[in-house]
Amino acid sequence: YTFLLSVDPNPDPTTDTTREFQLTATLVDAVNGIISFAPSTGEANLLEPGTYFHDIEQVDGASAIRTIAKGTYIIGPQITQ
């Protein structure tokens, strides 16, 4: 499987044209099914502080897509200068 996390300012986008970025998961622990998403500094800096929305999709070997999670993605203001 491949897992993709997409971040968008819209809770239910109808196209990918408003998507801020999309990340591919890194497998952390196959036995326990743990994956990780880590935006680069450049990707994270693209977003103004605020609330965005994300979904995580699972893509199988036949390219079938299943949304397995949805929620908010909060970018806070920079604290460390």
Coordinates of C-alpha atoms in Angstrom, one line a residue:
Y1 CA 0.0 0.0 0.0
T2 CA 0.9 3.7 -0.4
F3 CA -0.5 6.3 1.9
L4 CA -1.0 9.9 0.9
L5 CA -1.8 12.9 3.1
S6 CA -3.4 15.9 1.4
V7 CA -3.8 19.3 3.0
D8 CA -6.4 21.8 1.7
P9 CA -8.0 25.0 3.0
N10 CA -11.4 23.5 2.0
P11 CA -13.0 20.7 4.2
D12 CA -14.5 18.9 1.1
P13 CA -12.6 20.0 -2.0
T14 CA -14.0 18.9 -5.4
T15 CA -10.7 19.1 -7.2
D16 CA -7.0 19.2 -6.3
T17 CA -6.5 22.8 -7.5
T18 CA -6.8 24.2 -4.0
R19 CA -4.6 21.6 -2.4
E20 CA -1.6 23.1 -0.5
F21 CA 0.5 20.0 -0.6
Q22 CA 0.5 16.2 -0.6
L23 CA 2.8 13.9 1.3
T24 CA 3.7 10.2 0.9
A25 CA 4.0 8.3 4.1
T26 CA 7.1 6.7 5.4
L27 CA 6.7 3.3 7.0
V28 CA 7.8 3.4 10.6
D29 CA 6.7 0.0 12.0
A30 CA 5.2 -2.5 9.6
V31 CA 4.2 -5.0 12.3
N32 CA 2.1 -2.4 14.1
G33 CA 1.0 -0.5 11.0
I34 CA 2.6 2.8 11.9
I35 CA 3.3 5.3 9.2
S36 CA 4.6 8.9 9.4
F37 CA 4.1 12.1 7.4
A38 CA 6.7 14.8 7.7
P39 CA 6.4 18.0 5.6
S40 CA 9.6 19.7 4.6
T41 CA 10.4 23.1 6.0
G42 CA 9.5 24.6 2.6
E43 CA 6.1 22.8 2.6
A44 CA 5.4 23.9 6.1
N45 CA 6.4 27.5 5.4
L46 CA 4.0 27.7 2.5
L47 CA 1.1 27.8 4.9
E48 CA -0.1 30.9 6.8
P49 CA -1.0 30.1 10.4
G50 CA -4.6 28.8 10.5
T51 CA -6.8 25.8 10.2
Y52 CA -6.6 23.6 7.2
F53 CA -8.1 20.2 6.4
H54 CA -6.5 16.9 5.6
D55 CA -7.3 13.4 4.5
I56 CA -5.3 10.3 4.4
E57 CA -5.8 7.9 1.5
Q58 CA -4.7 4.3 1.1
V59 CA -3.8 3.3 -2.4
D60 CA -3.5 -0.5 -3.1
G61 CA -1.6 -2.3 -5.8
A62 CA -4.6 -2.0 -8.2
S63 CA -4.7 1.8 -7.7
A64 CA -7.9 1.5 -5.7
I65 CA -8.2 4.5 -3.4
R66 CA -9.8 4.5 0.1
T67 CA -10.0 7.5 2.4
I68 CA -9.1 6.2 5.9
A69 CA -8.9 9.4 7.9
K70 CA -10.0 13.1 7.7
G71 CA -9.6 16.0 10.1
T72 CA -8.1 19.4 10.8
Y73 CA -4.5 20.4 10.2
I74 CA -3.5 23.4 12.3
I75 CA -0.6 25.6 11.5
G76 CA 0.4 27.7 14.5
P77 CA 2.3 31.0 14.5
Q78 CA 6.1 30.8 14.7
I79 CA 7.3 30.9 18.3
T80 CA 11.0 30.5 18.0
Q81 CA 12.8 33.4 16.3

